[in-house]
Short mmCIF file of C-alpha atoms and ligand atoms in Angstrom, two decimals:
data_model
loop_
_atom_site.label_atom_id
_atom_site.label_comp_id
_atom_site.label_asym_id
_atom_site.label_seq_id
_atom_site.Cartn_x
_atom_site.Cartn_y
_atom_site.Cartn_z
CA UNK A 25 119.68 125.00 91.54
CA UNK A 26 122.11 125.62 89.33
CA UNK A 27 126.25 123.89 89.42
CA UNK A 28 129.17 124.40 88.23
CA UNK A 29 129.60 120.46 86.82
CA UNK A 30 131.25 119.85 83.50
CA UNK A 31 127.67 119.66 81.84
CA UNK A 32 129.33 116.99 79.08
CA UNK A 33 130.14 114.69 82.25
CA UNK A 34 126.94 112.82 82.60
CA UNK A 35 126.13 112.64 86.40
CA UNK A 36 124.99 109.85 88.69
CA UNK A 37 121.78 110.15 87.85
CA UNK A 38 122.45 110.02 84.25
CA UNK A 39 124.62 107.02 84.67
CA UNK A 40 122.05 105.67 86.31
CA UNK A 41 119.42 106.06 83.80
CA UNK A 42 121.69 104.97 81.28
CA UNK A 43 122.83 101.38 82.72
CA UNK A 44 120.19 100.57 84.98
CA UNK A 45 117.34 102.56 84.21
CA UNK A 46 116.82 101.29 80.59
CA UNK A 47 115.78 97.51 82.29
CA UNK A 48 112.83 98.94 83.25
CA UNK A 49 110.59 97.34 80.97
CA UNK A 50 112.55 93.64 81.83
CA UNK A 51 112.02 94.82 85.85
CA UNK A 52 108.17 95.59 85.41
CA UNK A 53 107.66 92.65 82.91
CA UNK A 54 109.40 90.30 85.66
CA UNK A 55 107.33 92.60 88.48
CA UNK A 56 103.59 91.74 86.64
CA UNK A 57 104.55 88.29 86.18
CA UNK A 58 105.23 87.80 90.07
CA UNK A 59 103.12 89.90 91.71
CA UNK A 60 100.09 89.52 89.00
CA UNK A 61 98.97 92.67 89.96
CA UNK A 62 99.45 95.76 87.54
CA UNK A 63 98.92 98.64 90.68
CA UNK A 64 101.33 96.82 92.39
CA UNK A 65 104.01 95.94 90.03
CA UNK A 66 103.92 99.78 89.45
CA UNK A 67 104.39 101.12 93.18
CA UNK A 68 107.19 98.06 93.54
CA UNK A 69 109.25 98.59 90.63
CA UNK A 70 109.46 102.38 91.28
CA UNK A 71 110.37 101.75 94.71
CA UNK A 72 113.37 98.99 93.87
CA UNK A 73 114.01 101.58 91.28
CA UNK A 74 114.88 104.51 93.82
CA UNK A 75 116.46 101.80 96.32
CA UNK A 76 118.91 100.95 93.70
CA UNK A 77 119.64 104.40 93.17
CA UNK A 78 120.62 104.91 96.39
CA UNK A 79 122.67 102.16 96.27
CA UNK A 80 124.55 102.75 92.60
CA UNK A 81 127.73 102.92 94.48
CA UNK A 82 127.53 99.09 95.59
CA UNK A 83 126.31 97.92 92.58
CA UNK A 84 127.61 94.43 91.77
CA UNK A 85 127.34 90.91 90.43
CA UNK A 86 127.50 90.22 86.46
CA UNK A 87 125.27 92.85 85.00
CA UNK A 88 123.70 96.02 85.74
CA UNK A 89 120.66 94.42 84.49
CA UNK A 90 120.60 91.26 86.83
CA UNK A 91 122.02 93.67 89.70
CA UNK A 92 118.90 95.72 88.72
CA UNK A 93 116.39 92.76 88.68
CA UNK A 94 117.92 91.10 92.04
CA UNK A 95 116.83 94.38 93.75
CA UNK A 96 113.36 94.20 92.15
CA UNK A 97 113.14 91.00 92.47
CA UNK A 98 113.23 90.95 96.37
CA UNK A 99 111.31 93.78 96.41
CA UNK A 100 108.62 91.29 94.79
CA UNK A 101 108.76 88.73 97.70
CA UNK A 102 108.84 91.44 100.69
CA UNK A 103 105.34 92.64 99.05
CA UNK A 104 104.14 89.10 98.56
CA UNK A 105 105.55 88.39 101.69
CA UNK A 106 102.99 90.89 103.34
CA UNK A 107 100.40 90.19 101.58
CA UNK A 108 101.09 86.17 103.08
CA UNK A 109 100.71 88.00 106.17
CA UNK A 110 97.66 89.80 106.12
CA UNK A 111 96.29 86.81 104.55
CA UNK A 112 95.46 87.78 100.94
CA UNK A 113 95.34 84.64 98.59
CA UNK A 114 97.12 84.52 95.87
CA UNK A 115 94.57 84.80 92.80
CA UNK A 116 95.15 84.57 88.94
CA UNK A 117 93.22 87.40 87.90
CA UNK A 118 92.60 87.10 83.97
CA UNK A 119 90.94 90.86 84.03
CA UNK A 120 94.44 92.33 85.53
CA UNK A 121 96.94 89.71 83.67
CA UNK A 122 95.51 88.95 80.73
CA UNK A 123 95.25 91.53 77.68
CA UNK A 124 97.08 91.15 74.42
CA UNK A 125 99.56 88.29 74.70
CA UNK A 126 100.39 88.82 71.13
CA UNK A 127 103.18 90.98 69.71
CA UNK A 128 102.23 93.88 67.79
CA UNK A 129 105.01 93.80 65.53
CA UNK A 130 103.78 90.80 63.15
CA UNK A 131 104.54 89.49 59.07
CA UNK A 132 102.06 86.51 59.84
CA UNK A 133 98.44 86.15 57.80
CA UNK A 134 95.29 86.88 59.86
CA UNK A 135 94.76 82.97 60.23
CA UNK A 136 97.92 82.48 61.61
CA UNK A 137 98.13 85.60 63.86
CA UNK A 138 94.21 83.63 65.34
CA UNK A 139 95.99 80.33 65.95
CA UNK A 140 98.82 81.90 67.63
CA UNK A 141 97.44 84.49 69.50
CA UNK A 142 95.08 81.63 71.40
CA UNK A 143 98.10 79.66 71.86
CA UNK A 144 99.86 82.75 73.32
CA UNK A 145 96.76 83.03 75.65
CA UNK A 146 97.08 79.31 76.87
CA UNK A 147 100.63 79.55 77.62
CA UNK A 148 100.24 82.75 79.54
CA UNK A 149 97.31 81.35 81.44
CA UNK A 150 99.72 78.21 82.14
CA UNK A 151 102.98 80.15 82.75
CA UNK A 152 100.59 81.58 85.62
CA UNK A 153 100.01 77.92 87.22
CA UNK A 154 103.68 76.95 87.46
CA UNK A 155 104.91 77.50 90.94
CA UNK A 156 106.80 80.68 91.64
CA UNK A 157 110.59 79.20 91.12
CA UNK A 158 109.81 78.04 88.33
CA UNK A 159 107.61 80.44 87.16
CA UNK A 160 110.29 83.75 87.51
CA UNK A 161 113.58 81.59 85.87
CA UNK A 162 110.99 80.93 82.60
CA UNK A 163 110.38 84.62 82.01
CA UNK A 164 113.80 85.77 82.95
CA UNK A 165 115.20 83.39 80.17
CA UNK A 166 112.72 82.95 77.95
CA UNK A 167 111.55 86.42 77.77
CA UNK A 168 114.18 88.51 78.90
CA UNK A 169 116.88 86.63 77.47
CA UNK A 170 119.19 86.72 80.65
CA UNK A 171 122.23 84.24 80.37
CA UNK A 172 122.21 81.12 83.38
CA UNK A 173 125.04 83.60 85.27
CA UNK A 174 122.44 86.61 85.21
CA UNK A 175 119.38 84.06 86.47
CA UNK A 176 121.99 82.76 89.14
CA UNK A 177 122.94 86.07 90.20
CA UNK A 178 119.02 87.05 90.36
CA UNK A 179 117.35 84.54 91.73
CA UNK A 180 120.44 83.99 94.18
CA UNK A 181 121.05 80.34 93.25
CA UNK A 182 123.78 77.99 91.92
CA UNK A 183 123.73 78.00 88.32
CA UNK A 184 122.83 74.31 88.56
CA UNK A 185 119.88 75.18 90.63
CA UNK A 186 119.36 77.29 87.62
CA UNK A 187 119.74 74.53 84.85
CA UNK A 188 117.40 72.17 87.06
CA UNK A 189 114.37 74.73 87.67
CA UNK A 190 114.71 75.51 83.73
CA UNK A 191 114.13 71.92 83.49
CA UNK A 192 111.47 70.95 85.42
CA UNK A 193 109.83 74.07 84.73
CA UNK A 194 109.69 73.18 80.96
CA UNK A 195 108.46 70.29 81.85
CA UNK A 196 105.66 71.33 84.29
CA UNK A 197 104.65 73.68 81.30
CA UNK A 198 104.49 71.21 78.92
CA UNK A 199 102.61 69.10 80.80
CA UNK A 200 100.04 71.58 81.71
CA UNK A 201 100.00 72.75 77.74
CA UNK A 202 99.28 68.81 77.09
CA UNK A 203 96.47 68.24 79.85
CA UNK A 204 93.21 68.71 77.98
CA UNK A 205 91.31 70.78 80.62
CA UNK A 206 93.90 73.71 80.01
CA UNK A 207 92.69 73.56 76.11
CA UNK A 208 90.14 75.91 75.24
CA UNK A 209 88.29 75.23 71.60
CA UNK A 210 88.97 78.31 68.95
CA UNK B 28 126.03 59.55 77.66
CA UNK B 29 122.56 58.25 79.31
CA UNK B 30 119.68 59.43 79.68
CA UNK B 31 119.67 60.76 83.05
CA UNK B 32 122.83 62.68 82.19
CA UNK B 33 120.89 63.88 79.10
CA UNK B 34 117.89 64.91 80.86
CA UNK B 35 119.95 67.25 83.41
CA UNK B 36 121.42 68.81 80.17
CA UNK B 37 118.89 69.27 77.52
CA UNK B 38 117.77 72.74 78.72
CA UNK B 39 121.02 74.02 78.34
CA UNK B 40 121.86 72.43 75.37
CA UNK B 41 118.84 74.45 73.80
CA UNK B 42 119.78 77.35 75.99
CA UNK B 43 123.61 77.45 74.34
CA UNK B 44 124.85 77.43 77.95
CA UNK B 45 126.81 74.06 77.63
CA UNK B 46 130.17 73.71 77.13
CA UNK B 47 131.53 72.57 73.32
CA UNK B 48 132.72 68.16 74.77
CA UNK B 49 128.74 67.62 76.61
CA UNK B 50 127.29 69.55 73.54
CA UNK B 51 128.22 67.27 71.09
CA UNK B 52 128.01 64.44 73.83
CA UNK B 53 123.94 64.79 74.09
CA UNK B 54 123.56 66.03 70.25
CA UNK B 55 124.93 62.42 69.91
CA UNK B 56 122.55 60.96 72.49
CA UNK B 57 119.36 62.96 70.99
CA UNK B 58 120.25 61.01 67.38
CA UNK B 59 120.16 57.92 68.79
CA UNK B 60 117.47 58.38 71.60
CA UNK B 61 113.70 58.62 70.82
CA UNK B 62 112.62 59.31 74.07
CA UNK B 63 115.13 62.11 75.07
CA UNK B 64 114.72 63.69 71.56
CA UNK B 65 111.22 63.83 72.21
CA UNK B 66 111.41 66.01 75.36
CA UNK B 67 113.52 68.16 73.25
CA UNK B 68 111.27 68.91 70.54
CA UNK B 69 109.10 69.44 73.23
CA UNK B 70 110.94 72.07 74.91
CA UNK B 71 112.32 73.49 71.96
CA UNK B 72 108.47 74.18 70.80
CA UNK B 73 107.70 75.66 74.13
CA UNK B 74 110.52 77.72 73.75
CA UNK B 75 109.12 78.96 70.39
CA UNK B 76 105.84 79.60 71.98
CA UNK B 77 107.31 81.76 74.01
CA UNK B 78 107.95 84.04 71.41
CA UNK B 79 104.49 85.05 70.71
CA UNK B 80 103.85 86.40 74.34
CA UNK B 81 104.16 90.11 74.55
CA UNK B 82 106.06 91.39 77.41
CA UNK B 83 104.13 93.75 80.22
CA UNK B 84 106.05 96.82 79.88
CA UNK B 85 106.34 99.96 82.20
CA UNK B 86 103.54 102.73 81.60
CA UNK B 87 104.52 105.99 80.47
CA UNK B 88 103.23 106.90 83.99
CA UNK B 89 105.65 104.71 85.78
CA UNK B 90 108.46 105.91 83.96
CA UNK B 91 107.55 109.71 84.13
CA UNK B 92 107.02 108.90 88.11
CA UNK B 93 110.73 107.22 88.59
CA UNK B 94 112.26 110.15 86.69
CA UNK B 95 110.10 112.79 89.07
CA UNK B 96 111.20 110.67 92.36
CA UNK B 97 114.93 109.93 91.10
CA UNK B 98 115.43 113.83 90.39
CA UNK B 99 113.94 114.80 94.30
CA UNK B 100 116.21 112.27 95.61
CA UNK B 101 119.32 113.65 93.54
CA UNK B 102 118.27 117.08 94.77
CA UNK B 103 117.92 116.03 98.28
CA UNK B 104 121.31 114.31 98.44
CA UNK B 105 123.53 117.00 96.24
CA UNK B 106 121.70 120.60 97.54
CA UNK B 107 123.79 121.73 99.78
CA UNK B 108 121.85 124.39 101.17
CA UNK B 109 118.07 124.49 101.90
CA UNK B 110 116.06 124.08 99.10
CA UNK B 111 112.58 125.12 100.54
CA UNK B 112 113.60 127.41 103.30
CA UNK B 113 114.93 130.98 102.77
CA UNK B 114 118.26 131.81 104.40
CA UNK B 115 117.29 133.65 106.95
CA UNK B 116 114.39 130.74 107.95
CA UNK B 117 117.63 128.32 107.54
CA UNK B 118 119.36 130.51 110.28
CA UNK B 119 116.78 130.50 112.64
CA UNK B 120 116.72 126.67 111.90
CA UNK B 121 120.12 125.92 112.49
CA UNK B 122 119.97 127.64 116.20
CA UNK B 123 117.16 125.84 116.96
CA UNK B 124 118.80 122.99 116.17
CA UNK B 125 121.37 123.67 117.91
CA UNK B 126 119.46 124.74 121.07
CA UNK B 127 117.79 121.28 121.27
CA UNK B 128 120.20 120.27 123.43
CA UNK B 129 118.16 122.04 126.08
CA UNK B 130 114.93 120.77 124.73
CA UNK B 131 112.85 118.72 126.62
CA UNK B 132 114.83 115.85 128.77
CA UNK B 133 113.52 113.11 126.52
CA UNK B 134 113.72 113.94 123.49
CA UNK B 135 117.56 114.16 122.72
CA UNK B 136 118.61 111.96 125.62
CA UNK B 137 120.84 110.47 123.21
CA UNK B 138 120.73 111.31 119.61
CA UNK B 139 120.81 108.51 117.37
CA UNK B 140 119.96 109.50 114.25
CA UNK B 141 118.88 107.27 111.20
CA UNK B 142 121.53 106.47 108.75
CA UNK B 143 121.35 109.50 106.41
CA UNK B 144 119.66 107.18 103.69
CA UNK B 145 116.45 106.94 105.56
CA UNK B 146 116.12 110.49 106.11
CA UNK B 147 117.24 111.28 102.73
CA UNK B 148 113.96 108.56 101.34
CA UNK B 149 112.05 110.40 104.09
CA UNK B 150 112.79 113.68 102.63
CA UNK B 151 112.46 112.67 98.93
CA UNK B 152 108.87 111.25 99.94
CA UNK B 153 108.02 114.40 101.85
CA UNK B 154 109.06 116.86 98.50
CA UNK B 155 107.31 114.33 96.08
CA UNK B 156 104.13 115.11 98.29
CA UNK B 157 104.48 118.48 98.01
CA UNK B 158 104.73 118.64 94.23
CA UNK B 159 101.79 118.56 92.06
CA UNK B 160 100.89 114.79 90.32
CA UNK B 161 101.44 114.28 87.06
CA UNK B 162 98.22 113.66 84.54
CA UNK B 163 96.53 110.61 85.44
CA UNK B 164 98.34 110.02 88.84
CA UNK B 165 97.45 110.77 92.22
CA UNK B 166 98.80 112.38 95.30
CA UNK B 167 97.16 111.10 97.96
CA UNK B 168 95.51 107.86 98.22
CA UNK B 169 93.06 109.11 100.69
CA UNK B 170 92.20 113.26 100.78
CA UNK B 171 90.54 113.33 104.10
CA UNK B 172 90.62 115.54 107.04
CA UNK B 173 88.62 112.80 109.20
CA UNK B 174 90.49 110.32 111.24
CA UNK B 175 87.44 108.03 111.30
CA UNK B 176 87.73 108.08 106.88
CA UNK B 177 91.81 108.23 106.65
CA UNK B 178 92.60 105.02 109.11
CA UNK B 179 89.98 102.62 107.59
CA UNK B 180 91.42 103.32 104.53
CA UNK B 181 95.08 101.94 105.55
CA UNK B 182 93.21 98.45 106.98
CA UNK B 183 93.57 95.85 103.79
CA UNK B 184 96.38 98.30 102.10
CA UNK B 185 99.13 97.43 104.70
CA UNK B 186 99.16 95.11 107.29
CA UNK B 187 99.76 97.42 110.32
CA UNK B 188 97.82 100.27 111.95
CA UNK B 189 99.05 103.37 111.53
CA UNK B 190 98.16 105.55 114.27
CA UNK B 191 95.99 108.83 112.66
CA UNK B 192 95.52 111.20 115.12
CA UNK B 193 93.17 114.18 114.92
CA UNK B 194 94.88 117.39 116.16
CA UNK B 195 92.97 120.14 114.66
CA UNK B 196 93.17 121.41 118.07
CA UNK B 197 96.99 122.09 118.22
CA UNK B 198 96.36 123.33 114.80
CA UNK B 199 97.34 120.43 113.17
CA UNK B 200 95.15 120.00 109.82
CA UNK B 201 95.09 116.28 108.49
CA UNK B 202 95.17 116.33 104.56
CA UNK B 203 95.27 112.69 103.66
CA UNK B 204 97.33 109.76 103.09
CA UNK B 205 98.71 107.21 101.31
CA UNK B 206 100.83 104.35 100.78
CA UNK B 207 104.10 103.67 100.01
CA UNK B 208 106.49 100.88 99.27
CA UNK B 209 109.64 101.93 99.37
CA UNK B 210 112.50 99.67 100.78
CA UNK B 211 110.40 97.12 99.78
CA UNK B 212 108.22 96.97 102.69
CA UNK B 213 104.88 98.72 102.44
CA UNK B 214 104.49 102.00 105.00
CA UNK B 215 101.74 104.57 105.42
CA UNK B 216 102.25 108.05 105.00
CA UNK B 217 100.67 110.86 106.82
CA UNK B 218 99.86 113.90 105.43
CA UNK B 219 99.21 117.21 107.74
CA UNK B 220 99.26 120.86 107.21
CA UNK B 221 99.95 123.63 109.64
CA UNK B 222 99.97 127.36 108.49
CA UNK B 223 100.73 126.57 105.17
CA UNK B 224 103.14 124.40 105.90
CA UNK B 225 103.25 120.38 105.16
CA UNK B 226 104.47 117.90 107.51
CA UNK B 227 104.65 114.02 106.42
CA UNK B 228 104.32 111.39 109.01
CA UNK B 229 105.72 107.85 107.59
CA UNK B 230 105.49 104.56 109.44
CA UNK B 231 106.91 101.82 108.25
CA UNK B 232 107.49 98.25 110.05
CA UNK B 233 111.60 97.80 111.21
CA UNK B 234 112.48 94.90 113.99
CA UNK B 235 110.98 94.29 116.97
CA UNK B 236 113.79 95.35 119.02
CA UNK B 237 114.63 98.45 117.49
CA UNK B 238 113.35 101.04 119.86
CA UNK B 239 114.56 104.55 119.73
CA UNK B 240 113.92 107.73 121.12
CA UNK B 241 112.33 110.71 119.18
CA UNK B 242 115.61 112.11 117.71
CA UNK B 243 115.65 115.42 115.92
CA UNK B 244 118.17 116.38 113.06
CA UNK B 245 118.04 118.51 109.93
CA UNK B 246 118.90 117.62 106.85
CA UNK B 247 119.37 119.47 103.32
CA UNK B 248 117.32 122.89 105.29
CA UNK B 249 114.35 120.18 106.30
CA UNK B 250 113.70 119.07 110.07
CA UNK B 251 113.53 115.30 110.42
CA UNK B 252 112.68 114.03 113.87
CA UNK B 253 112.19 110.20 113.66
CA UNK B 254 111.65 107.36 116.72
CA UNK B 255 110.94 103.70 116.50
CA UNK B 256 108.78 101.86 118.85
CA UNK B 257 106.62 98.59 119.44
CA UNK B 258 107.91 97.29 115.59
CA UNK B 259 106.88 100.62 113.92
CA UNK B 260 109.42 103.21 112.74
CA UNK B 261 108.09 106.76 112.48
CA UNK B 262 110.07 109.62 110.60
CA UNK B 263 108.26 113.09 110.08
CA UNK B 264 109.76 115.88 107.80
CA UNK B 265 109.02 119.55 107.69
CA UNK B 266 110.09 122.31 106.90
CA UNK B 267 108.72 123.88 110.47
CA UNK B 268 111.22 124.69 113.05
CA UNK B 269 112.58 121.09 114.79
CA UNK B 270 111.23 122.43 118.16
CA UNK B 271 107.58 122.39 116.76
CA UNK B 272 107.96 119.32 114.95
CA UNK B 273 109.35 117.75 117.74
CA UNK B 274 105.94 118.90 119.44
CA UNK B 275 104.27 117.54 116.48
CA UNK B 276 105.89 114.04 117.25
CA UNK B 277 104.91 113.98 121.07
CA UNK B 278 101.39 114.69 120.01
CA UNK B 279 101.87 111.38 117.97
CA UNK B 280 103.18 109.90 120.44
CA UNK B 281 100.84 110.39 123.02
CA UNK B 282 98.24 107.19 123.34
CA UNK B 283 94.62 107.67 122.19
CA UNK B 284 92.76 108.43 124.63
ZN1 ZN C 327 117.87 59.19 76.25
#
């Protein structure tokens, strides 16, 4: 199995792992959060993973990472897609998508860390109500940091359509964080 | 600038996406409207929130899997000669295949191979089934040599029936199964055995229309013979000579009796 390539040249696959391959964590993060479903985010991302391989050649659009995501990304809807299909309902499933909502890496004091780790669980529980459009643009901004042109080029929509789910998705959210069934006592 | 305008803006005013003029246009507004500068505290305190959420991140098991499955691919697509068969089984492969013009009328009618992507995926599938799991992960989602165990098992996991035949009596030895998502779209594969020798059987949904003819071909030393029919694409990989995989197909193929 051996070649004769300039072993200093890093190869596709290499090149692969080093522009795309290191959004792995922003692909499964964006994966769980659609899907809500930890088995399955796992056999879609490393499926879109190997599709984009094969498809490194054509990669376009702003950023390897939003190329990366786009491909992940529709990989998501084909497998909720089925699941439509067959006639699975969609289910929040606390068990599967809850866990520790709170970063590890921490300066606050123990009360603090309390307060904000329930209010971490309250806005994951009502990130997980907001409808799907608005539901994906929230994480890919808000956690993954992606600029309006990388959401555009991801979610395959104007960059006004961007700015407007943003919006009302904020506003959905804050909503839900306001209604006082959503409030659990601490 | 109004409030409507304002509205439409104030996420990417907090998101740094507007332009320097409509920035200092709505920081205006937000000083001298209550209302609008209350959805933007409110926003901008979601946006805070968000903060404290810890991202899901890929599993040491995930990532050691990609690696596994990106390295069979790049071995499938660069080897240039057979990777699994010696060279004298590669010899005895490549005049079979090229004696299947004379095969069985069928068969090779007209050869219209997948693109070399599928086959390559098919391939890459059928060498990360050969290869032993890694800790914690398994190979087969069903180890089963009974039809009757092996095709209840698909029913809930995809949303097609995969057709699991028994042919111990050809020799055939059913292994297991599992499932597979690649290309998106959810497919069963089929795992056999026949002298020590693995074949994979994947089916995965394609269009309607697309019917096709059993078609034969070898790729990077492995025989691929792969058909589509009734909405169901079908590609099995060996490394088995193409005339007894072919065989292997037809038995498929053939309706349940
Ligand atoms: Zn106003």
């Amino acid at each position: 199995m051996q070649n004769a390539r300039n072993p200093n040249e890093p190869n596709q696959r290499e090149r692969f792992e080093a522009s795309v391959l290191v959004h792995l964590d922003a692909a499964y993060n964006l994966a769980r959060w659609l899907l809500r479903d930890a088995d399955a985010a796992d056999d879609v991302v490393q499926d879109a993973s190997l599709r984009a391989f094969r498809f490194f050649d054509a990669m376009q659009g702003p950023t390897p990472r939003a190329w990366f995501m786009a491909i992940v990304r529709n990989a998501c809807l084909d497998w909720i897609g089925m699941k439509k299909r067959r006639g699975v309902e969609e289910c929040y499933d606390e068990a599967v998508h809850g866990g520790s909502v709170l970063d590890a890496a921490d300066d606050a004091s123990p009360e603090s860390i309390v307060v904000r780790a329930s209010a971490a669980r309250e806005l994951h529980a009502c990130i997980s109500r907001l409808p799907r459009e608005y539901r994906e643009v929230l994480i890919l901004r808000e956690m993954e940091e992606l600029s309006y042109r990388e959401i555009s080029a991801v979610v395959e929509v104007p960059i006004g359509t961007v700015m407007s789910r943003l919006s009302r998705g904020r506003n959905q959210l804050a909503r839900l964080m306001r209604a006082p069934e959503q409030r659990r006592s601490s | 600038m109004n409030c409507t305008h304002a509205a439409k803006v104030l996420d990417a005013y907090l998101d740094g996406e507007l332009d320097a003029a409509t920035d200092a246009q709505l920081a205006g507004h937000l000083r001298s409207c209550p209302e609008c500068a209350s959805v933007h505290d409110a926003h901008r305190a979601l946006r805070a929130a968000f903060a404290d959420l810890q991202r899901h991140r890929a599993s040491d098991a995930l990532r050691r899997s990609v690696t596994r499955e990106l390295a069979a691919l790049e071995r499938a697509a660069l080897s240039a000669r057979p990777r699994i068969l010696s060279w004298s089984q590669a010899a005895v492969l490549a005049g079979a295949a090229a004696s299947l013009a004379f095969a069985s009328a069928s068969w090779l009618a007209r050869p219209q191979p997948l693109p070399s992507d599928d086959r390559q995926v098919a391939i890459a599938r059928h060498v990360a089934a050969l290869e032993a799991p890694a800790e914690g992960e398994t190979r087969l989602g069903i180890a089963s040599s009974d039809r009757h165990v092996v095709k209840p098992w698909f029913a809930g996991k995809i949303d097609f029936a995969p057709p699991v035949r028994d042919l111990s009596e050809h020799g055939y030895v059913l292994v297991g199964g599992r499932t597979d998502a690649r290309l998106g779209q959810l497919g069963a594969v089929l795992v056999y055995r026949i002298r020590g020798h693995q074949i994979t059987l994947s089916v995965t949904r394609v269009a309607a229309a697309r019917e096709q003819v059993p078609t034969a071909s070898t790729l990077h030393g492995f025989a691929v013979v792969s058909w589509a029919s009734a909405g169901l694409g079908f590609a099995t990989v060996s490394d088995i000579e193409p005339r007894e995989l072919q065989q292997f197909a037809e038995l498929i193929r053939a309706p349940a009796r």
